[in-house]
mmCIF file of C-alpha atoms in Angstrom:
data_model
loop_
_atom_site.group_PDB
_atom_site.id
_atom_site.type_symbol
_atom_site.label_atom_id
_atom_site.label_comp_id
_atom_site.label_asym_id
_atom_site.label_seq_id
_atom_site.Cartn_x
_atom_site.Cartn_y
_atom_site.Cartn_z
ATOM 1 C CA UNK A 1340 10.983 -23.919 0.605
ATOM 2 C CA UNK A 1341 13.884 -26.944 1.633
ATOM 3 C CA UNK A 1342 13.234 -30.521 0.448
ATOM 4 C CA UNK A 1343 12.011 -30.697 4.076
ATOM 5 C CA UNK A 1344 10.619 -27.972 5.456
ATOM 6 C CA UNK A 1345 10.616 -26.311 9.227
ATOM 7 C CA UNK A 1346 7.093 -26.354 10.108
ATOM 8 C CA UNK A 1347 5.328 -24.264 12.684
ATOM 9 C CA UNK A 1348 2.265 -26.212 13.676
ATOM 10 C CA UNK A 1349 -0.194 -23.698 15.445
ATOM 11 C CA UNK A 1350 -3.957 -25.299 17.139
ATOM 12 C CA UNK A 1351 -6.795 -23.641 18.435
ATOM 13 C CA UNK A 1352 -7.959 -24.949 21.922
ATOM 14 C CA UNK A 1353 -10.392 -27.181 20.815
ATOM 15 C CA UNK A 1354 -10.068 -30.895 21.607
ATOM 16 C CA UNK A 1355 -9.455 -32.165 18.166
ATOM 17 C CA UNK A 1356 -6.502 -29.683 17.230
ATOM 18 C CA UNK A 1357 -4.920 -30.088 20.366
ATOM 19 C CA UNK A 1358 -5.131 -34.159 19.505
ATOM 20 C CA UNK A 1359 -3.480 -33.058 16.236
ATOM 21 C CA UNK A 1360 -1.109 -30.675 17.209
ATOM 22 C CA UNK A 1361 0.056 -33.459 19.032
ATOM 23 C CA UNK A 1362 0.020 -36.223 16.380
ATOM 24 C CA UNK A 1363 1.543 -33.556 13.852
ATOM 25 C CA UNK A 1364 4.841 -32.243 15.977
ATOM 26 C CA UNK A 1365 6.069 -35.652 17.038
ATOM 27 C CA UNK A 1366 6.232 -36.902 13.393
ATOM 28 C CA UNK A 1367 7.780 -34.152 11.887
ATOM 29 C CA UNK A 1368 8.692 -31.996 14.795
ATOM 30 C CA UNK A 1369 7.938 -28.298 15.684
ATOM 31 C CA UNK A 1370 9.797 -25.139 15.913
ATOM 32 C CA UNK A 1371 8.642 -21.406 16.711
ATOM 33 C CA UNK A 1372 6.916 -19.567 13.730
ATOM 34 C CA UNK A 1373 9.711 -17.111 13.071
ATOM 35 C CA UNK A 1374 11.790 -19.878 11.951
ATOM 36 C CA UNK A 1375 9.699 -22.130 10.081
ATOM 37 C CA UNK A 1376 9.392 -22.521 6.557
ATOM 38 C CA UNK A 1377 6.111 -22.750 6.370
ATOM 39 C CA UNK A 1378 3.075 -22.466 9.134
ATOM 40 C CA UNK A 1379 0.447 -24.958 9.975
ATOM 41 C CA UNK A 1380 -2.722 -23.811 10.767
ATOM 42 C CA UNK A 1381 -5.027 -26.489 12.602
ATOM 43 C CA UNK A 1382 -8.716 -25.346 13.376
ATOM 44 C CA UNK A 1383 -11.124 -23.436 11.262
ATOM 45 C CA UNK A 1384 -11.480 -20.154 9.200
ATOM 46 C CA UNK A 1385 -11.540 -18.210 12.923
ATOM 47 C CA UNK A 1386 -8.237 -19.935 13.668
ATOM 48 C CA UNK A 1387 -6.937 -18.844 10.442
ATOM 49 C CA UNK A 1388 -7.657 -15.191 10.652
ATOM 50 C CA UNK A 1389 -6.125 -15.236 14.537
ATOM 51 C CA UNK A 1390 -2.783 -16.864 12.415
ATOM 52 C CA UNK A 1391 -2.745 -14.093 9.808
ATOM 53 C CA UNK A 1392 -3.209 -11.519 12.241
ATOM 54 C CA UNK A 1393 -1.064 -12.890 14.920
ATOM 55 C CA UNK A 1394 2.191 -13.912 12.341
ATOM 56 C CA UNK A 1395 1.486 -12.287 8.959
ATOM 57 C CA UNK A 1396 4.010 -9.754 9.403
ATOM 58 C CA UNK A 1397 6.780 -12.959 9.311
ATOM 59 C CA UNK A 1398 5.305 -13.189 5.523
ATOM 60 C CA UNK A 1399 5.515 -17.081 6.042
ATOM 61 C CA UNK A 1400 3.223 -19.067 3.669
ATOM 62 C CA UNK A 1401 0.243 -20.970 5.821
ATOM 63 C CA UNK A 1402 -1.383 -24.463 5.318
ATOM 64 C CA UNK A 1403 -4.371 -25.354 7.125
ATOM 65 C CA UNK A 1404 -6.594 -28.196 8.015
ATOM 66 C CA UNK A 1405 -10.096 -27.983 9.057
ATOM 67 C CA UNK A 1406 -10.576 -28.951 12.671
ATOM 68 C CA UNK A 1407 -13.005 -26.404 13.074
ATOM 69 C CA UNK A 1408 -16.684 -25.454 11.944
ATOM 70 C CA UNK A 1409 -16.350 -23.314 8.953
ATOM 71 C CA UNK A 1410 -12.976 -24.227 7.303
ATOM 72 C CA UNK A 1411 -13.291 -22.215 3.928
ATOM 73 C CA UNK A 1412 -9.810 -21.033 4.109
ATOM 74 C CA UNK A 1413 -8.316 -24.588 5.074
ATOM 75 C CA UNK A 1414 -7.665 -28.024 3.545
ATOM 76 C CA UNK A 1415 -8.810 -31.085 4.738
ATOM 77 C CA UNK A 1416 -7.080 -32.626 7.579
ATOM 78 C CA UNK A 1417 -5.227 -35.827 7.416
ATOM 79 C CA UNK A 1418 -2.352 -36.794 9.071
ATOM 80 C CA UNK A 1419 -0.398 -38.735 6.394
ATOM 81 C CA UNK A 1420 1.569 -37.711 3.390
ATOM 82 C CA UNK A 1421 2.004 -33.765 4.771
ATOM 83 C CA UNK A 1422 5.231 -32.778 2.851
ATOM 84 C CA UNK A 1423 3.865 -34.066 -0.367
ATOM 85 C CA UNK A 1424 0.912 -31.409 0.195
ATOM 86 C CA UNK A 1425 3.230 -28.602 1.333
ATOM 87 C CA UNK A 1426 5.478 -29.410 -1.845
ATOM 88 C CA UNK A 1427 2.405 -29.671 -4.628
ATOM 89 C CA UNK A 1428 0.274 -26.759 -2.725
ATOM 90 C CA UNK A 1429 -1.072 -23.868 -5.106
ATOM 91 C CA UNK A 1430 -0.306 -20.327 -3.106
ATOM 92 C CA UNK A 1431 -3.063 -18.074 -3.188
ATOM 93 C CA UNK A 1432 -2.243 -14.647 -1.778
ATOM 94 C CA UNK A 1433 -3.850 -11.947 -0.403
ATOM 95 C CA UNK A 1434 -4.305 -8.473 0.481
ATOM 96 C CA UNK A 1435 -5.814 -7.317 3.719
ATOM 97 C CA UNK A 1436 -8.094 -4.353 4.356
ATOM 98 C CA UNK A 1437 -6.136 -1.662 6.318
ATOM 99 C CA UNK A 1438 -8.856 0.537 8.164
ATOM 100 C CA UNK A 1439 -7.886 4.002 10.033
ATOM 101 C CA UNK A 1440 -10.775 4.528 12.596
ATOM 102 C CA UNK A 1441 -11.900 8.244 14.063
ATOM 103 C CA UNK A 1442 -13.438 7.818 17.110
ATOM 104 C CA UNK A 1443 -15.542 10.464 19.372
ATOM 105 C CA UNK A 1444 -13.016 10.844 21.743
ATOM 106 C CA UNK A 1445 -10.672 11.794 18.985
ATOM 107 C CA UNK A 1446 -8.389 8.695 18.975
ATOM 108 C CA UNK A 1447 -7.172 6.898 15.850
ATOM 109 C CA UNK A 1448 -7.439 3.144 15.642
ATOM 110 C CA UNK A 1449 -5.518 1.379 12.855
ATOM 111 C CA UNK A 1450 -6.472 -2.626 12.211
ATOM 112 C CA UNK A 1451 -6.208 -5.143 9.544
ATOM 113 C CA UNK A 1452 -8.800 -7.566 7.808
ATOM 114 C CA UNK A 1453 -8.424 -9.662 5.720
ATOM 115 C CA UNK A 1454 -12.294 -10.602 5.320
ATOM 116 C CA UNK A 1455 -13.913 -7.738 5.705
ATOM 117 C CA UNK A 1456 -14.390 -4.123 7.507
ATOM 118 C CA UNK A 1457 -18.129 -3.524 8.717
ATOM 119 C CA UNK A 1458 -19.755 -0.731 10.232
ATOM 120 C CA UNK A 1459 -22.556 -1.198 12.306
ATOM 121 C CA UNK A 1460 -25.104 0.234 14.322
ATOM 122 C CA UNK A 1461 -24.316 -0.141 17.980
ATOM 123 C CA UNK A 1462 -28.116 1.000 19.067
ATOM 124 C CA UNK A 1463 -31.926 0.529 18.281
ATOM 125 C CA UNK A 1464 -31.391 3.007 15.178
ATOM 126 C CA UNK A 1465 -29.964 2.989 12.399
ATOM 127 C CA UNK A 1466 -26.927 4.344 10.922
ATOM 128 C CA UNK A 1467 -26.300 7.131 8.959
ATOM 129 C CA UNK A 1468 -23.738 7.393 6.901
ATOM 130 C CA UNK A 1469 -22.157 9.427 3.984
ATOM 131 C CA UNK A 1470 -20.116 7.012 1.433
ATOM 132 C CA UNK A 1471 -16.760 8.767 -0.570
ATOM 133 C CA UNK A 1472 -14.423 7.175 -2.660
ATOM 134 C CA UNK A 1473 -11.079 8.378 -3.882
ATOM 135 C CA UNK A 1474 -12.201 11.954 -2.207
ATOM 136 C CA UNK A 1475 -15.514 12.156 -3.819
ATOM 137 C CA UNK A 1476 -18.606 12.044 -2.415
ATOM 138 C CA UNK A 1477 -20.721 9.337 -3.794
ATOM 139 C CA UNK A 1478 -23.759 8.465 -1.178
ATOM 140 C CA UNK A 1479 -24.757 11.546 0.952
ATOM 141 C CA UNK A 1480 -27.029 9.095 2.577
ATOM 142 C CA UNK A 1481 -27.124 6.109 3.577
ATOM 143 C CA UNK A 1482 -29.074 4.803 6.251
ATOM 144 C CA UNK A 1483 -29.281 0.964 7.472
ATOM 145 C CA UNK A 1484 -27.855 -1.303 9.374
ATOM 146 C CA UNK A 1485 -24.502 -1.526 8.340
ATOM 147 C CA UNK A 1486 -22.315 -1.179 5.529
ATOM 148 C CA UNK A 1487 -19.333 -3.324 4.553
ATOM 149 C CA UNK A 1488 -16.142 -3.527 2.026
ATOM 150 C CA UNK A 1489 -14.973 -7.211 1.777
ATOM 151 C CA UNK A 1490 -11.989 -8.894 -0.099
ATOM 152 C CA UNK A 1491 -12.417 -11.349 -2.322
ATOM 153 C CA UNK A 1492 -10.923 -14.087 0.032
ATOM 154 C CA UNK A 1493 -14.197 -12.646 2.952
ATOM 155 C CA UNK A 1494 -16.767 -12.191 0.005
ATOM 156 C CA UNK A 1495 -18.077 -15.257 0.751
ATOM 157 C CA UNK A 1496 -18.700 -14.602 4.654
ATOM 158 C CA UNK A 1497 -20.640 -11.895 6.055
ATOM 159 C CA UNK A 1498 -20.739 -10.374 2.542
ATOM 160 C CA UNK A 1499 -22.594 -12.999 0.924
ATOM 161 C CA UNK A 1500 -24.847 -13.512 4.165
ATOM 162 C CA UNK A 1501 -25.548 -9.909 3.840
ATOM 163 C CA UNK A 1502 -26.394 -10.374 -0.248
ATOM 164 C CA UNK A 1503 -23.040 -9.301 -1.773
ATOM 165 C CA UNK A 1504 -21.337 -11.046 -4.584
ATOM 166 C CA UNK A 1505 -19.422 -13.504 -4.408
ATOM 167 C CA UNK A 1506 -15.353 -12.065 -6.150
ATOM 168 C CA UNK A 1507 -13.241 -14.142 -7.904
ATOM 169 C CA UNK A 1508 -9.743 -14.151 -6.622
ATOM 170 C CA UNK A 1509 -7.036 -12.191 -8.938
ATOM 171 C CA UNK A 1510 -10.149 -9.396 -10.002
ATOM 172 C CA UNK A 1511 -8.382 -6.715 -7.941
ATOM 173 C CA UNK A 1512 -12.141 -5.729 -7.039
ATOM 174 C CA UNK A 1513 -13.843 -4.992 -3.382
ATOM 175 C CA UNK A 1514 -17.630 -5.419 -2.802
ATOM 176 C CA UNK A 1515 -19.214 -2.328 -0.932
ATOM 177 C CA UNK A 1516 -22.074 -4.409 0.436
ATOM 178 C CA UNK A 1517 -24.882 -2.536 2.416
ATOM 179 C CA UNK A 1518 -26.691 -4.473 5.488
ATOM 180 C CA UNK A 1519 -30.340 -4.129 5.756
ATOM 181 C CA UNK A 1520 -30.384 -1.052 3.634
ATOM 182 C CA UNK A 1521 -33.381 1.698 4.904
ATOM 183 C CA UNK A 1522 -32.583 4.455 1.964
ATOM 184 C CA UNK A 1523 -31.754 4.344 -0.482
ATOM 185 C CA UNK A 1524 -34.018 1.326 -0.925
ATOM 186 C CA UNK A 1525 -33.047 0.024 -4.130
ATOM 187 C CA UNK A 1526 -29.233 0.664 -3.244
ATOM 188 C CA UNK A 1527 -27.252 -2.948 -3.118
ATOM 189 C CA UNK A 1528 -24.041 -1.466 -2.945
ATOM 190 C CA UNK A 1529 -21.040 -1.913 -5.411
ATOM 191 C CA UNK A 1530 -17.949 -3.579 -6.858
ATOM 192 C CA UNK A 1531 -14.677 -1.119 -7.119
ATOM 193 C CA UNK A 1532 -11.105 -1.364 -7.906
ATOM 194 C CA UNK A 1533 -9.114 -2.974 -4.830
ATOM 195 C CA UNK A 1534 -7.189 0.476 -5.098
ATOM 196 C CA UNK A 1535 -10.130 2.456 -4.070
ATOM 197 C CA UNK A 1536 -10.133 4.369 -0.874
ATOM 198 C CA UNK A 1537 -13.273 4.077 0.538
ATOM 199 C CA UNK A 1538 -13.911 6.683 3.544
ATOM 200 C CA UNK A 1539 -17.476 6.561 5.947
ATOM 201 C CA UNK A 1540 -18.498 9.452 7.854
ATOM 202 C CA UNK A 1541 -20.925 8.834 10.787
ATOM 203 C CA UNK A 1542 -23.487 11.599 10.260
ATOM 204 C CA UNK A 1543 -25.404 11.686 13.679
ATOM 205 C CA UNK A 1544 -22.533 9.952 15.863
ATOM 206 C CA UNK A 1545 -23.872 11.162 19.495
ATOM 207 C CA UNK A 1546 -27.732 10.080 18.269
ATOM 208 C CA UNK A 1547 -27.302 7.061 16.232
ATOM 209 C CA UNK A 1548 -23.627 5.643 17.361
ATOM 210 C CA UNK A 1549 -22.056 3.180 14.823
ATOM 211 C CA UNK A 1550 -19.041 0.759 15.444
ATOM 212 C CA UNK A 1551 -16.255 0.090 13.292
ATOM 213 C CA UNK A 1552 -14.908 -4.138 13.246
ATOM 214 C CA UNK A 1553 -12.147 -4.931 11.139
ATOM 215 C CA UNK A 1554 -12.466 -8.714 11.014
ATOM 216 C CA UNK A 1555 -12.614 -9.590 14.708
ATOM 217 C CA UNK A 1556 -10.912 -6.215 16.352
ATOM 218 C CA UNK A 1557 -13.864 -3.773 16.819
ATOM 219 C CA UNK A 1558 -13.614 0.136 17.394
ATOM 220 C CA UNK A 1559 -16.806 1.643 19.109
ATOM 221 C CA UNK A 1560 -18.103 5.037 18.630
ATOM 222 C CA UNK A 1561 -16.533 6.533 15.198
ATOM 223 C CA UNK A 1562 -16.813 9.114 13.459
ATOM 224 C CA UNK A 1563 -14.856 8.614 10.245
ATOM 225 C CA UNK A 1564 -13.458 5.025 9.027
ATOM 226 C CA UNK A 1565 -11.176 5.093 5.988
ATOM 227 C CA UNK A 1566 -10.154 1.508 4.087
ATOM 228 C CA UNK A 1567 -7.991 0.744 1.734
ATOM 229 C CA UNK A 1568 -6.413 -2.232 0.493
ATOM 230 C CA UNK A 1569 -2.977 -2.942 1.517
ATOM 231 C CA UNK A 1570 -0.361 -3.353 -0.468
ATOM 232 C CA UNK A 1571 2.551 -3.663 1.730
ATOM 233 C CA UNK A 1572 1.478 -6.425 3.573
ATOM 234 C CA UNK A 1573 0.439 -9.639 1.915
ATOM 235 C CA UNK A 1574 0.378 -13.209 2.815
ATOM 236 C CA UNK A 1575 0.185 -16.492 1.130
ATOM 237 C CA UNK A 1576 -2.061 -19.477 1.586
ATOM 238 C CA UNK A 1577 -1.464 -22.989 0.656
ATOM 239 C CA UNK A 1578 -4.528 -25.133 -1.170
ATOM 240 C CA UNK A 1579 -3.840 -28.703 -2.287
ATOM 241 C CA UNK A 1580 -4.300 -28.092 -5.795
ATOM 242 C CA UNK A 1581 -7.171 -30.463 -6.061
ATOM 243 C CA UNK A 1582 -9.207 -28.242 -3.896
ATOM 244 C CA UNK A 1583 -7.905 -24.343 -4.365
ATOM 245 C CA UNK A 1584 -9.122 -21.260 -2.564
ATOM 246 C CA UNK A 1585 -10.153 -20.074 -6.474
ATOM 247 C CA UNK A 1586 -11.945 -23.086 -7.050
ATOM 248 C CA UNK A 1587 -14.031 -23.026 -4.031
ATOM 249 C CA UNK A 1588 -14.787 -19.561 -4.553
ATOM 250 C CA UNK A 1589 -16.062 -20.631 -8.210
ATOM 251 C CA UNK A 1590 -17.818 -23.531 -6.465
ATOM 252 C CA UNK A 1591 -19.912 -21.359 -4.218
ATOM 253 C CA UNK A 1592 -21.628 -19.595 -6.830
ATOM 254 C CA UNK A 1593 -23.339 -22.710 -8.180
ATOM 255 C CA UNK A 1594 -24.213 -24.580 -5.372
ATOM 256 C CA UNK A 1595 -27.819 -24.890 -4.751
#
């Protein structure tokens, strides 16, 4: 990155990033994302995923501020002394989740997430579901709710609403996190190697229809979802070092 960087500041619609979106481009200026240096993300952890998704491909580092109502992924917003955060920020980076849908009426839907991939039952019943990893069968059965494989960066959303551990980042490990788990009973899922191809198979699809949602993009009606971490893509996030994505992550698992 230049002594002073092209910045790409990028707001959600709420009243309080537009304000700074404002404040932000007419002290150090603005330009379009694909020629910036680094982005600036200004909202909360929703805002942040809709950046990644949107302009991860440009593999552009991203900084943001919380101007939003979850900001685990962001820094704290203040206006002064910006470029002396972008130059001392601590990178952490990440791999998505790439998941290849099946659907009923035979289509294949391909998405990203870099939280989490959930499958979910889209009526009054529950799902069934068979579990395989790497090829092998490893759950014939599984009937609840849901099921789930989250990153370490998303282990502490829906995953650790939903009772899965909390992953440091760097452990190359996913959680397989089951919601509301019918049978097995005692089943609370697993931890596996970030390489790990994880593949669902809908057993009653036209009875008990499930729904595949890779972080906010959700498929309806599959029959077979396969995930995998990515390792082609990845994308970099800027903490001030005082406050680190690895440190919050250690943070959460001791708070009260």
């Amino acid at each position: 990155m230049s002594t002073t960087p092209r910045i790409a500041f990028l707001a959600s619609q709420t009243s309080d990033a537009q304000a700074a979106l404002q404040t932000l481009s007419a002290r150090h200026g603005q330009c379009e994302p694909d020629e910036a240096d680094v982005l600036c993300a200004l909202g909360g952890d929703g805002f942040m995923l809709q950046t990644l998704h949107r302009h991860g491909s440009l593999g552009k580092p991203v900084f943001g501020m919380k101007l939003g109502t979850v900001g685990f992924l962001m820094n704290q917003y203040r206006t002064e002394e910006l470029l002396e955060r972008l130059a001392a920020a601590e990178p952490a980076v990440l791999h998505p989740l790439e998941m290849v849908a099946q659907t009923e009426s035979g289509a294949t839907v391909g998405s990203l997430a870099y939280n989490e991939v959930s499958l979910l039952r889209q009526t009054r019943q529950a799902a069934h579901l068979s579990i395989e990893l790497n090829g092998k069968l490893r759950l014939d059965e599984l009937i609840a709710d849901g099921v789930m494989v989250a990153t370490a960066a998303g282990s502490t959303a829906y995953n650790y609403s939903a009772h899965g551990p909390i992953l440091p980042l760097g452990a190359n490990v996913v959680a397989l996190t089951p919601i509301a788990a019918f049978r097995p009973r005692r089943w609370r899922g697993a931890l596996l190697k970030a390489d790990t191809e994880v593949r669902f198979r809908v057993l009653d699809p036209y009875k008990r229809p499930v729904s595949a949602t890779a972080d906010s993009h959700e498929v309806r009606d599959v029959v077979e979802v396969m995930i995998r971490e990515s390792r082609e893509r990845t994308v970099r996030l800027l903490f001030d070092a005082e406050h680190n994505l690895e440190e919050r992550i250690l943070s959460e698992q001791f708070e009260a």
